[in-house]
Short mmCIF file of C-alpha atoms and ligand atoms in Angstrom, two decimals:
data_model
loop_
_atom_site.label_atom_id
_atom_site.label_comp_id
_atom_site.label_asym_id
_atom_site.label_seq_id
_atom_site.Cartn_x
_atom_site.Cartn_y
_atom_site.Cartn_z
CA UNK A 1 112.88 79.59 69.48
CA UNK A 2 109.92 77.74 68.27
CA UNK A 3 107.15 79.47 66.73
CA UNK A 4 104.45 80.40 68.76
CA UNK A 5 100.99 78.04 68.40
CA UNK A 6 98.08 79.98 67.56
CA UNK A 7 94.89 80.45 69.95
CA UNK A 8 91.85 81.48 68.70
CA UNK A 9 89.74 82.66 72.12
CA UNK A 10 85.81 83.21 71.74
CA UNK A 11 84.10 84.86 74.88
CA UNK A 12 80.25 85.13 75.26
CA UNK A 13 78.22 86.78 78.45
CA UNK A 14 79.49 88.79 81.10
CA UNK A 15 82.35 90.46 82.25
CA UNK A 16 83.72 88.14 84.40
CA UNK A 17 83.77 85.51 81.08
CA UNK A 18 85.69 88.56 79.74
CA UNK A 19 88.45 88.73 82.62
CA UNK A 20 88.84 84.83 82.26
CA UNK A 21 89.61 84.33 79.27
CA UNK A 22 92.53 87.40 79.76
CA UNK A 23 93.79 85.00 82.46
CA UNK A 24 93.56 81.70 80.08
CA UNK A 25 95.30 83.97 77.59
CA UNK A 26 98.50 84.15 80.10
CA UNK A 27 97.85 80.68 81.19
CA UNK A 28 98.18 79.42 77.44
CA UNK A 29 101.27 81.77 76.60
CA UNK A 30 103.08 80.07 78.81
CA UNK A 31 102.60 76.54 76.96
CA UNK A 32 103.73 78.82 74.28
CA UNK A 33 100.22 80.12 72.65
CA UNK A 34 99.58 83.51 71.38
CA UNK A 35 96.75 84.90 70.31
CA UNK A 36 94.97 84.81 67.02
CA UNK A 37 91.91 87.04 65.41
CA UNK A 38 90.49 84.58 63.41
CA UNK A 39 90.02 80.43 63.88
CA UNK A 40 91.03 79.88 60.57
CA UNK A 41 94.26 78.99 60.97
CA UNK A 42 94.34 77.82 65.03
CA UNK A 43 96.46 75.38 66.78
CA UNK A 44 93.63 75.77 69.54
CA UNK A 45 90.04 77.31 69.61
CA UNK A 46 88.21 78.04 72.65
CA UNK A 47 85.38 78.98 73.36
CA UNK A 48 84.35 81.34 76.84
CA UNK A 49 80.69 80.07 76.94
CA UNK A 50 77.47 81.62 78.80
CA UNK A 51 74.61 79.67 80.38
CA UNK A 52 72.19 82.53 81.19
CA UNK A 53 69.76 82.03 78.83
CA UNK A 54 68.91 79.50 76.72
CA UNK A 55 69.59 81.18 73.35
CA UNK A 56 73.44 81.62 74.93
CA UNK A 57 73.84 78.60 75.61
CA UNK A 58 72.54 76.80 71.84
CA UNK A 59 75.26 79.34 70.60
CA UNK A 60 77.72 77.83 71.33
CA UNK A 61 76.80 74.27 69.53
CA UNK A 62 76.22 76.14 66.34
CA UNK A 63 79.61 77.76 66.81
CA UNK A 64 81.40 74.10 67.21
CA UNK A 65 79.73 73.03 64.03
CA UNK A 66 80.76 75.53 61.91
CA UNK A 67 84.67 74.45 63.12
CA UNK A 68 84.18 71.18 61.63
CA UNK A 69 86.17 71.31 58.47
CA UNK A 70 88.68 73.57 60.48
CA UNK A 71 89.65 70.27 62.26
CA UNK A 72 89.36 68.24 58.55
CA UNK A 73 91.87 70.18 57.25
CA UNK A 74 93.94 70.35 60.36
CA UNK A 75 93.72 67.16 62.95
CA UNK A 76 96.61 69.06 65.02
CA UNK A 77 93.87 71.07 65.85
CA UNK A 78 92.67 70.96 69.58
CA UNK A 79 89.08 72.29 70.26
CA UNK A 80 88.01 73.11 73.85
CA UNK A 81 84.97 74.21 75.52
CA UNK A 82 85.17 76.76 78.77
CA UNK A 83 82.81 78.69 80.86
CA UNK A 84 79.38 78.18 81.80
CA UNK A 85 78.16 76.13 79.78
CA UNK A 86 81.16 73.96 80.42
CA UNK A 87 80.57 73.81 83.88
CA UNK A 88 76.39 72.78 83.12
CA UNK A 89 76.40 70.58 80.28
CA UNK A 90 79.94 69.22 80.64
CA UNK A 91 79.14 65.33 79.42
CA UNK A 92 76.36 66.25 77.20
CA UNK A 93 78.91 68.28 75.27
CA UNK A 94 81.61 64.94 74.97
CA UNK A 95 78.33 63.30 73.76
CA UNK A 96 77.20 65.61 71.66
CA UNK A 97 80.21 67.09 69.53
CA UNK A 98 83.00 64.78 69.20
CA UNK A 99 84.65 67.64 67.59
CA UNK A 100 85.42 69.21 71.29
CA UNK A 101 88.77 68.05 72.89
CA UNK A 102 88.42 69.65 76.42
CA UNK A 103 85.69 70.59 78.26
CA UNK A 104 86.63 73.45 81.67
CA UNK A 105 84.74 74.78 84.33
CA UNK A 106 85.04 78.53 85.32
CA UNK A 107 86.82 76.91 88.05
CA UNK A 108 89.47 74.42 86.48
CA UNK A 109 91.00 77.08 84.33
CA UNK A 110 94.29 77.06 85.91
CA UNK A 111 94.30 73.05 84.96
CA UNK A 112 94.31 74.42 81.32
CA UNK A 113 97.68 73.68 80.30
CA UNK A 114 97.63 69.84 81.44
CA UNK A 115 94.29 69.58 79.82
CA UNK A 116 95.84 70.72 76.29
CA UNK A 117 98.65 68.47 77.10
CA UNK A 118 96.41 65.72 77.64
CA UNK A 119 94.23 66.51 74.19
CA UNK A 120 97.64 66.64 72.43
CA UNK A 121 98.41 63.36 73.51
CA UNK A 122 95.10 62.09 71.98
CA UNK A 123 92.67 61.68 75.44
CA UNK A 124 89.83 63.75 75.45
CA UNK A 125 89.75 66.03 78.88
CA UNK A 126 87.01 67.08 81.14
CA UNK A 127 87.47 68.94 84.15
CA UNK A 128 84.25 70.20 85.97
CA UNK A 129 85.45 70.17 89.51
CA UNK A 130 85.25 72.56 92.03
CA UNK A 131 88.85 72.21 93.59
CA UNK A 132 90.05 73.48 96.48
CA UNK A 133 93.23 75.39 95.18
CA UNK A 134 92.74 78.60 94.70
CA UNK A 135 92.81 78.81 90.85
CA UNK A 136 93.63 83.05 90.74
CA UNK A 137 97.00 82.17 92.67
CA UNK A 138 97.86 79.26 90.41
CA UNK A 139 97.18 81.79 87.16
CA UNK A 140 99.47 83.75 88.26
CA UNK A 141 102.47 83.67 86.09
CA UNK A 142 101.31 86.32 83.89
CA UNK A 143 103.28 88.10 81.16
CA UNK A 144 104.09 91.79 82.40
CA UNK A 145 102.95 93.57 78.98
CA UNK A 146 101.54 96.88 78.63
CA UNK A 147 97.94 97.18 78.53
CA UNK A 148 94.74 99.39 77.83
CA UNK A 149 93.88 102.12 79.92
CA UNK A 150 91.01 100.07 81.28
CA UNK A 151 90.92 96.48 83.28
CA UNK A 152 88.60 94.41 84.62
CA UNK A 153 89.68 92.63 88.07
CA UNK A 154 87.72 89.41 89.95
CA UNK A 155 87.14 90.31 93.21
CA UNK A 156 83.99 87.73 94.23
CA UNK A 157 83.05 84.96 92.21
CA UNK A 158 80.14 82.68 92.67
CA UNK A 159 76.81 83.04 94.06
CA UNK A 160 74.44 82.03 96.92
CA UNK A 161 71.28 83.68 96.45
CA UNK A 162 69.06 81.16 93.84
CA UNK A 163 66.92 83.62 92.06
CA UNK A 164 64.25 81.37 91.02
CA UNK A 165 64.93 81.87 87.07
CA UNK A 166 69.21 81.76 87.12
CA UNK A 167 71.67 79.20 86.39
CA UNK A 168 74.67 81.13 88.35
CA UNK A 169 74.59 79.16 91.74
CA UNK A 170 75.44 75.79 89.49
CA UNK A 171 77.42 77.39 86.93
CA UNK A 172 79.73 79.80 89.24
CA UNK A 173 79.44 77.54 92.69
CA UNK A 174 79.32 78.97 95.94
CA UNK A 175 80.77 82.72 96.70
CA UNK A 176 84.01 83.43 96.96
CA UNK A 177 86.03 86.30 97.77
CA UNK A 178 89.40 86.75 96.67
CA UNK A 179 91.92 87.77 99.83
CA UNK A 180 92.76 91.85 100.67
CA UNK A 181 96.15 91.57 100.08
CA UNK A 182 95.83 89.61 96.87
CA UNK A 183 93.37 91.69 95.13
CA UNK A 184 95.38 94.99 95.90
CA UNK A 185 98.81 93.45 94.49
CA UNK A 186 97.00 92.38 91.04
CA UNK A 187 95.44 96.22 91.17
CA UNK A 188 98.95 97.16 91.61
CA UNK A 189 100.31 95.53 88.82
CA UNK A 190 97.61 96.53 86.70
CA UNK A 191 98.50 100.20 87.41
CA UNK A 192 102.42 99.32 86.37
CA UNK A 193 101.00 97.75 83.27
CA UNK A 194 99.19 101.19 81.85
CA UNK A 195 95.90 100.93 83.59
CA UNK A 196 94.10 103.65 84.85
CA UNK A 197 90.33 102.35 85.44
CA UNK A 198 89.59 98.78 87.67
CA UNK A 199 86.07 97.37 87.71
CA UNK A 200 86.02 95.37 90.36
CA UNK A 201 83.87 91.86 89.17
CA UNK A 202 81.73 89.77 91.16
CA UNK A 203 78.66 88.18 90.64
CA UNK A 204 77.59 89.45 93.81
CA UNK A 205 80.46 92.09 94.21
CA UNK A 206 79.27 93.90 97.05
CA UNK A 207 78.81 90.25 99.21
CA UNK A 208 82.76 91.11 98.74
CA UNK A 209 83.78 89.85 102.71
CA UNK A 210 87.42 89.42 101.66
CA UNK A 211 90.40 88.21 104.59
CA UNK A 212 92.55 91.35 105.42
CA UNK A 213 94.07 92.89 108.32
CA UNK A 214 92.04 92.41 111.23
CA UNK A 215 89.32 90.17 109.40
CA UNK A 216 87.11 90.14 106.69
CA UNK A 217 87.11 93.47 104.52
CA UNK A 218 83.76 94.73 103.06
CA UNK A 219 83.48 95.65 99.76
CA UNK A 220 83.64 99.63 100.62
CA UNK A 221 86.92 99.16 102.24
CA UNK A 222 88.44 97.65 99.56
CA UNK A 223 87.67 100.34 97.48
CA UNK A 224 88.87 102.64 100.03
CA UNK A 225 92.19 100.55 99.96
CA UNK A 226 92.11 101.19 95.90
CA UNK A 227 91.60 105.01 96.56
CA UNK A 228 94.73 105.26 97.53
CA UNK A 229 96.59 102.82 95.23
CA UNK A 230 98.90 105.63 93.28
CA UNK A 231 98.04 105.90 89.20
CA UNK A 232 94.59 104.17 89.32
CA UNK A 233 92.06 106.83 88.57
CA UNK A 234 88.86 105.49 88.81
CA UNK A 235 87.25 102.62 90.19
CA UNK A 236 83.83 100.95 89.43
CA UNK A 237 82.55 97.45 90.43
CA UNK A 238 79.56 95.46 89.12
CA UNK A 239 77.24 93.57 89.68
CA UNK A 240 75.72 94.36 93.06
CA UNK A 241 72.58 92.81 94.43
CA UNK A 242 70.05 95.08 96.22
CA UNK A 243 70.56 93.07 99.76
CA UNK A 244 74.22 93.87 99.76
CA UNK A 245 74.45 97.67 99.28
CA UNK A 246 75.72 98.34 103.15
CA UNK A 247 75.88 101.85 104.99
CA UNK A 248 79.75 102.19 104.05
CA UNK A 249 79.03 101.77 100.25
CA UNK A 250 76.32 103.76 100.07
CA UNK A 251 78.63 106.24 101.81
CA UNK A 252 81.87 105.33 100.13
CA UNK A 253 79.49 106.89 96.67
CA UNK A 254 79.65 110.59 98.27
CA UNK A 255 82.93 110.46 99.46
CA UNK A 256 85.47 108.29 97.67
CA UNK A 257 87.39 110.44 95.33
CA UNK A 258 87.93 107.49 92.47
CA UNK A 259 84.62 105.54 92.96
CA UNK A 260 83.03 106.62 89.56
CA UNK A 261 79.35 107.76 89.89
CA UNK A 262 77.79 104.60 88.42
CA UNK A 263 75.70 102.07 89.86
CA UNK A 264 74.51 98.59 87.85
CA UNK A 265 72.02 97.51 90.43
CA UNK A 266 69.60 95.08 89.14
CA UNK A 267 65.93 94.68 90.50
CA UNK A 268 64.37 92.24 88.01
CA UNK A 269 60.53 93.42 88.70
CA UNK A 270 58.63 95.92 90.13
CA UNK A 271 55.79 93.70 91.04
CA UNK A 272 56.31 92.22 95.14
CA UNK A 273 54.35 89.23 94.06
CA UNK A 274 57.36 88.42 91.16
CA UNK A 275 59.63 89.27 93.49
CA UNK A 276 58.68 86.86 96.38
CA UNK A 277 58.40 83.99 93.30
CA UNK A 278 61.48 85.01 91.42
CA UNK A 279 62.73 84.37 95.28
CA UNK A 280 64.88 87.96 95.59
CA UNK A 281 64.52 88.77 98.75
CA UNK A 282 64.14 92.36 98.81
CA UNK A 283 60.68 94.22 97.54
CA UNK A 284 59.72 97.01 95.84
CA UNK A 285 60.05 99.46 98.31
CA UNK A 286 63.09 98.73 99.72
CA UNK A 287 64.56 99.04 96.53
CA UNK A 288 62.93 102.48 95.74
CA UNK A 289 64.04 103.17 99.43
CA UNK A 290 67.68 102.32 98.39
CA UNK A 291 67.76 104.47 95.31
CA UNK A 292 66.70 107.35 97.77
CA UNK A 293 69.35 106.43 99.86
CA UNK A 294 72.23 105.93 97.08
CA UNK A 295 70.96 109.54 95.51
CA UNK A 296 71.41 111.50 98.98
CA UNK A 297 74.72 110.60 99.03
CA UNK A 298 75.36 111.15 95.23
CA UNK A 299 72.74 113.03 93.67
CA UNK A 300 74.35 113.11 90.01
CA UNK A 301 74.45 108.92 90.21
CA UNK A 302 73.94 106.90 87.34
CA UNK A 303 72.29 103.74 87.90
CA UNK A 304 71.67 100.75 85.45
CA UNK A 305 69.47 97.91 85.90
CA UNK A 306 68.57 94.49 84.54
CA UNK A 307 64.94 93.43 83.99
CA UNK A 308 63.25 89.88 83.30
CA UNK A 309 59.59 90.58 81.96
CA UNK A 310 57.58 87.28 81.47
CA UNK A 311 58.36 85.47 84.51
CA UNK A 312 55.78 82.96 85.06
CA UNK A 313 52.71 84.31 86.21
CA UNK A 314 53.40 87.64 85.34
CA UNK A 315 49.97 89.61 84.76
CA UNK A 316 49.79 92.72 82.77
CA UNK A 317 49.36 93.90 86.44
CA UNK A 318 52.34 93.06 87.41
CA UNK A 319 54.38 94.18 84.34
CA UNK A 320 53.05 97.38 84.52
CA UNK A 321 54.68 97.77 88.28
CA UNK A 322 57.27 97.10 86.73
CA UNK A 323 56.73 100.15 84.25
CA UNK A 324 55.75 102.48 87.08
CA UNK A 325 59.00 101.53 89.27
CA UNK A 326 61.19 102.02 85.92
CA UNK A 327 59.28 105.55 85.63
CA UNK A 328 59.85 106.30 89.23
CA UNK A 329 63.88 105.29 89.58
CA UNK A 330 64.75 106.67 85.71
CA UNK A 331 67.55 104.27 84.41
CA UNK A 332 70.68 106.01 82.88
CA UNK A 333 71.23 102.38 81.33
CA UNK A 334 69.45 99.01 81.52
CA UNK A 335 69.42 95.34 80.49
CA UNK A 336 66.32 93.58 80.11
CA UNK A 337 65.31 90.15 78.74
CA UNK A 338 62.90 87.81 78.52
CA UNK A 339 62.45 85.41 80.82
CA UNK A 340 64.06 82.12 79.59
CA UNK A 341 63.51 78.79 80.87
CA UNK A 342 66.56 77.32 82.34
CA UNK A 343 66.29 73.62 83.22
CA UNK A 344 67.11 72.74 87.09
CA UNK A 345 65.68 75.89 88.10
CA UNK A 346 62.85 75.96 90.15
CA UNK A 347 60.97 78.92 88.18
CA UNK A 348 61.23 76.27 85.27
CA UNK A 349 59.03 74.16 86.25
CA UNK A 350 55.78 76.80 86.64
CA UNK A 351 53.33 78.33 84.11
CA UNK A 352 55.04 79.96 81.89
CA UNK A 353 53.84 83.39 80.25
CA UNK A 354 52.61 83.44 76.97
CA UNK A 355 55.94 83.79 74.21
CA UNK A 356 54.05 86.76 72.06
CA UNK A 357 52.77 88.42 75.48
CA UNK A 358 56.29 88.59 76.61
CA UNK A 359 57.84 90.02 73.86
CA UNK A 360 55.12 92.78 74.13
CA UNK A 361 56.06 93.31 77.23
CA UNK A 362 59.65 93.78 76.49
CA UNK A 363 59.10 95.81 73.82
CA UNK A 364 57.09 98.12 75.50
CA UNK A 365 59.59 97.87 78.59
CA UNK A 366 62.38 98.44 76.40
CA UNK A 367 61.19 101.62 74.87
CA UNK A 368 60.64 103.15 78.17
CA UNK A 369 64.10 102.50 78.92
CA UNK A 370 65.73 103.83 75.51
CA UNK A 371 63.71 107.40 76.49
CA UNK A 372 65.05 107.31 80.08
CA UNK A 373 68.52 106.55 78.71
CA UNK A 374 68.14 109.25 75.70
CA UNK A 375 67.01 111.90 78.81
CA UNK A 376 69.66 111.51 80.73
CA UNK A 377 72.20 111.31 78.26
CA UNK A 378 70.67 114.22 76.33
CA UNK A 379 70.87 116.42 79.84
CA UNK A 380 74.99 116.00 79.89
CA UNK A 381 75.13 118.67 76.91
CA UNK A 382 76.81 121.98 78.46
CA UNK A 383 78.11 119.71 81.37
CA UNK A 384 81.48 119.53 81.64
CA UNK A 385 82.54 116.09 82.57
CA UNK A 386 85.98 113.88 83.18
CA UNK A 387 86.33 111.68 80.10
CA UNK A 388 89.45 108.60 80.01
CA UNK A 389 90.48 108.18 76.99
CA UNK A 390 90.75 104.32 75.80
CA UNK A 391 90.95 104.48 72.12
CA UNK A 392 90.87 106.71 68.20
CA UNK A 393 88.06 107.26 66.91
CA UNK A 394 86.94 106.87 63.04
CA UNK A 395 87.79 110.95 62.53
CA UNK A 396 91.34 111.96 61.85
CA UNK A 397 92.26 113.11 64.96
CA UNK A 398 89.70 112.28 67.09
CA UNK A 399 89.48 109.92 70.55
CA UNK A 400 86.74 107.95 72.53
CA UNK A 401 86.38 107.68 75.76
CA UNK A 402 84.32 107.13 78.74
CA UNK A 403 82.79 109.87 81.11
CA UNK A 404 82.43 109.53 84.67
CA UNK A 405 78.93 107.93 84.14
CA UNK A 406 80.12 105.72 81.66
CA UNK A 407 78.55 107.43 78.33
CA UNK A 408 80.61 107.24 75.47
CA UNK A 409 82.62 110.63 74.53
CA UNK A 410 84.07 111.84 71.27
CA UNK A 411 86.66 114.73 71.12
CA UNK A 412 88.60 116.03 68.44
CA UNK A 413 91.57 117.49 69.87
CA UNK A 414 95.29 118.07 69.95
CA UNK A 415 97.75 116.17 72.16
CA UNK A 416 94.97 113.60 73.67
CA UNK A 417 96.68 110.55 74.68
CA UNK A 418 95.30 106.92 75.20
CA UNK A 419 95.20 106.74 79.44
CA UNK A 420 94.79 110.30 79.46
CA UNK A 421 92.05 111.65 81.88
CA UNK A 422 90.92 115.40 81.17
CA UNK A 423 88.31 117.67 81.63
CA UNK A 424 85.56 118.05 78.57
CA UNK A 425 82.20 119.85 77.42
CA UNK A 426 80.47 118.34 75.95
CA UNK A 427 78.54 119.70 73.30
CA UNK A 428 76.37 117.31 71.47
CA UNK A 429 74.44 114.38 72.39
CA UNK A 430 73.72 111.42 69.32
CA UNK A 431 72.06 107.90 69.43
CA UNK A 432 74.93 106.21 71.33
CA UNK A 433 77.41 108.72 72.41
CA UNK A 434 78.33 112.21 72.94
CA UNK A 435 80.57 114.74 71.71
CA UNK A 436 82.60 117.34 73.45
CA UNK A 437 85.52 119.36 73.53
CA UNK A 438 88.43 120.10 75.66
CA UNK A 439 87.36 122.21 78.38
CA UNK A 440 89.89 125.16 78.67
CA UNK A 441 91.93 126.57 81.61
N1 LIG B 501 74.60 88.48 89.48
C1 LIG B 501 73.91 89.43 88.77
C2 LIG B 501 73.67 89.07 87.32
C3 LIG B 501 73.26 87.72 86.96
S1 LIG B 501 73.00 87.36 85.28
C4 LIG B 501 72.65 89.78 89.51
O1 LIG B 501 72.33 89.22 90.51
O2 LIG B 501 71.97 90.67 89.08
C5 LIG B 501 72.60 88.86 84.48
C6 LIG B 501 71.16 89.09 84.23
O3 LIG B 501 70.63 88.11 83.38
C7 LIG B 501 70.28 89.03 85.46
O4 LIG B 501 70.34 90.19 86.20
C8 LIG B 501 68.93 88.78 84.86
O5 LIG B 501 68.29 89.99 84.53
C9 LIG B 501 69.24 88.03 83.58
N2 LIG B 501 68.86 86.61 83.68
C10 LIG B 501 69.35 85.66 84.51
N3 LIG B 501 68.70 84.51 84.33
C11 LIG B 501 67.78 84.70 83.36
C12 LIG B 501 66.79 83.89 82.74
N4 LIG B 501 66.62 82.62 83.08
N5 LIG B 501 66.02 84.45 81.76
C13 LIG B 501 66.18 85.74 81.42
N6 LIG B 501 67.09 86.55 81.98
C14 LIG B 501 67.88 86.05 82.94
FE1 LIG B 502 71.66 84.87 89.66
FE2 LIG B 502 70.22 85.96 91.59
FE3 LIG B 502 72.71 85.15 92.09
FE4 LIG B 502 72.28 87.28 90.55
S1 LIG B 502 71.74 87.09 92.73
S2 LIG B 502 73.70 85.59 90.14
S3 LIG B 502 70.42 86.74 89.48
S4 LIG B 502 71.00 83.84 91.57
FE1 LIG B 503 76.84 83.77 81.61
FE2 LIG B 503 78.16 82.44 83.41
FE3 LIG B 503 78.43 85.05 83.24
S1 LIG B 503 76.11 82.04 82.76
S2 LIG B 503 76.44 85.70 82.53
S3 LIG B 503 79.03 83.58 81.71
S4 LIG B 503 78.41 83.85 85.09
#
């Protein structure tokens, strides 16, 4: 057999970059690729690239030039850009690095292996299309190996709300949701394959309107479908847009067994005036009014949250709405940034806030946050929570895991396995994780 060629796989910004590159992964092993933890000595380097802001996306061309005497020493090499970045600045990157052999949109990746054919054979390859073939059905020849105890599963893909201030629309294209029937047999196989936890991804995952029996599925019944898929233990699905969150999810949180208690719901602002510019249609109240909702049918929630402070035209006044909506919902875990100008955007073309302002704000905003976060954490000591184990820790003897609300957990303890889901106390509460320990009986 010939030796395997070596793939070096780089993945930047969200989760769903994460779950792509996994299915490039299985793409390239068929051409006969495996993977490799360094570049250094690569047949193929690729890098899983993020648009979002602008400091993401300048990554990446820092990253190429650093592979330059990788190719000097090695013209076999084959260099390839993917992802969202791809997708935006697809010529400028043939112009700009002649380093880069192939340039793929988030959705050409099942084109992949003809693209590295085509490199091999000395062409340089750009595919940026939006085709009609459905690319998850085309990707999926995968190899049946064993995996982690957690997996991350596209469900919804695109986007069709144009937030003033995001790229995702042009990057991602227009939503997308992946059939019923399709999503529950990839679950499945996932389950066979040693996993025990699905997120379910989407940029707007709970716009999920999916075709299965007797028409489109919502997101809620999907996950009702999952509750009963035999083996999978918990389910969680990100990110969900405040618009979206129907009567049967809201419900689905206070009655589906394996829907984890975990909600990544991001409002942006807390001022109705950024709101309305930052074009989100839904306001501050309706959010608050959401929360309320979401908490009455599961008290003990977490929810998470992304923030943008220095939006154009965003007064002290407004920032501290923000503030007083942050103190009012009290994150369990948040993301914020600041606002960064992405060109094509309409916000990108207004006043823009001053740069030392903003980073005030966020500053301020962030340590607000970290307390909230520290709080709630803090308040799981003498709680006895479910914890899936994923991994050893540094200790002899010791695992990590996840809770139920997503915190990090550390137990020292006999006879833990990876996969394993089991009752613990936890007993101590540091900077970014807790401890615990078997619960007994
Ligand atoms: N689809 C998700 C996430 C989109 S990107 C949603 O609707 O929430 C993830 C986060 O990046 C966003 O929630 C937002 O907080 C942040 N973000 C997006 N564009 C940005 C920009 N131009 N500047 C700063 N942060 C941005
Ligand atoms: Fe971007 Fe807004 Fe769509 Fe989220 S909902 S992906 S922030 S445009
Ligand atoms: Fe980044 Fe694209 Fe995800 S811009 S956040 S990789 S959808």
């Amino acid at each position: 057999m010939a030796e395997p060629k070596k793939l070096y796989i780089k993945t930047y910004g969200c989760q769903m970059n994460v779950y792509d590159s996994e299915r490039m992964v299985e793409a390239m092993g068929g051409q006969g690729y495996e993977t490799v933890e360094t570049p250094d000595d690569a047949d193929m380097i690729l890098l899983n690239t993020c648009h979002i802001r602008e400091k993401a996306a300048e990554k990446v061309y820092s990253e190429l030039g650093r592979f330059k005497h990788l190719k000097a020493e090695n013209p076999e090499l084959k260099i390839g850009v993917a992802g969202c970045v791809a997708q935006a600045e697809g010529e400028e990157i043939i112009r700009r690095q002649p380093l880069v052999d192939i340039v793929v949109g988030p959705q050409s990746y099942h084109r992949l292996p003809e693209m590295e054919a085509k490199a091999r054979g000395g062409e340089r390859a750009l595919d940026t299309d939006f085709p009609e073939e459905d690319k998850f059905e085309k990707l999926k020849a995968r190899p049946r190996a064993q995996r982690g105890p957690t997996a991350f599963l596209t469900v919804q893909e695109g986007c069709d709300k144009f937030c003033a201030f995001c790229v995702v629309p042009y990057t991602r294209g227009a939503e997308v949701s992946r059939p019923v029937d399709r999503v529950l047999q990839e679950a499945r196989d996932l389950v066979d394959r040693g996993v025990r936890e699905i997120t379910l991804l989407g940029q707007n995952v709970n716009a999920y309107h999916g075709e299965g029996a007797g028409g489109a599925w919502s997101l809620a019944r999907l996950i009702w479908a999952l509750n009963d898929v035999d083996g999978l233990e918990r389910i969680r699905f990100t990110t969900s847009h405040p618009n979206d969150m129907t009567d049967d999810l809201i419900a689905a949180h206070g009655e589906c067994e394996k829907l984890m208690p975990y909600l990544h719901l991001p409002v942006q602002s807390g001022s109705d005036k950024i709101l309305k510019r930052m074009n989100r249609s839904h306001d501050r109240d309706s959010y608050l009014r959401l929360i309320e909702r979401i908490r009455a049918a599961r008290p003990d929630i977490l929810i998470s949250g992304d923030f943008i402070v220095g939006f154009p035209e965003e007064t002290e006044q407004d920032f501290r709405d923000t503030m007083d909506l942050i103190e009012q919902v009290k994150y369990g875990q948040a993301f914020s940034f600041k606002y960064s100008t992405r060109p094509g955007t309409p916000a990108a073309e207004r006043a823009q806030v001053d740069a030392d302002e903003a980073s005030d704000r966020l500053q301020r905003l962030q340590a607000l946050i970290t307390k909230q976060q520290r709080e709630i954490q803090d308040s799981m000591v003498g709680k006895t929570v479910n914890v899936l184990f994923e991994k050893e820790g540094r200790l002899p003897g010791q695992m990590v895991g996840k809770s139920d609300y997503l915190h990090a957990v550390h137990v020292t303890g006999d006879g833990i396995l990876r996969g394993d889901v089991r009752p613990v106390t936890i007993v101590q509460s540091g900077p970014n994780s807790l401890a615990g320990r078997l619960t007994q009986g």
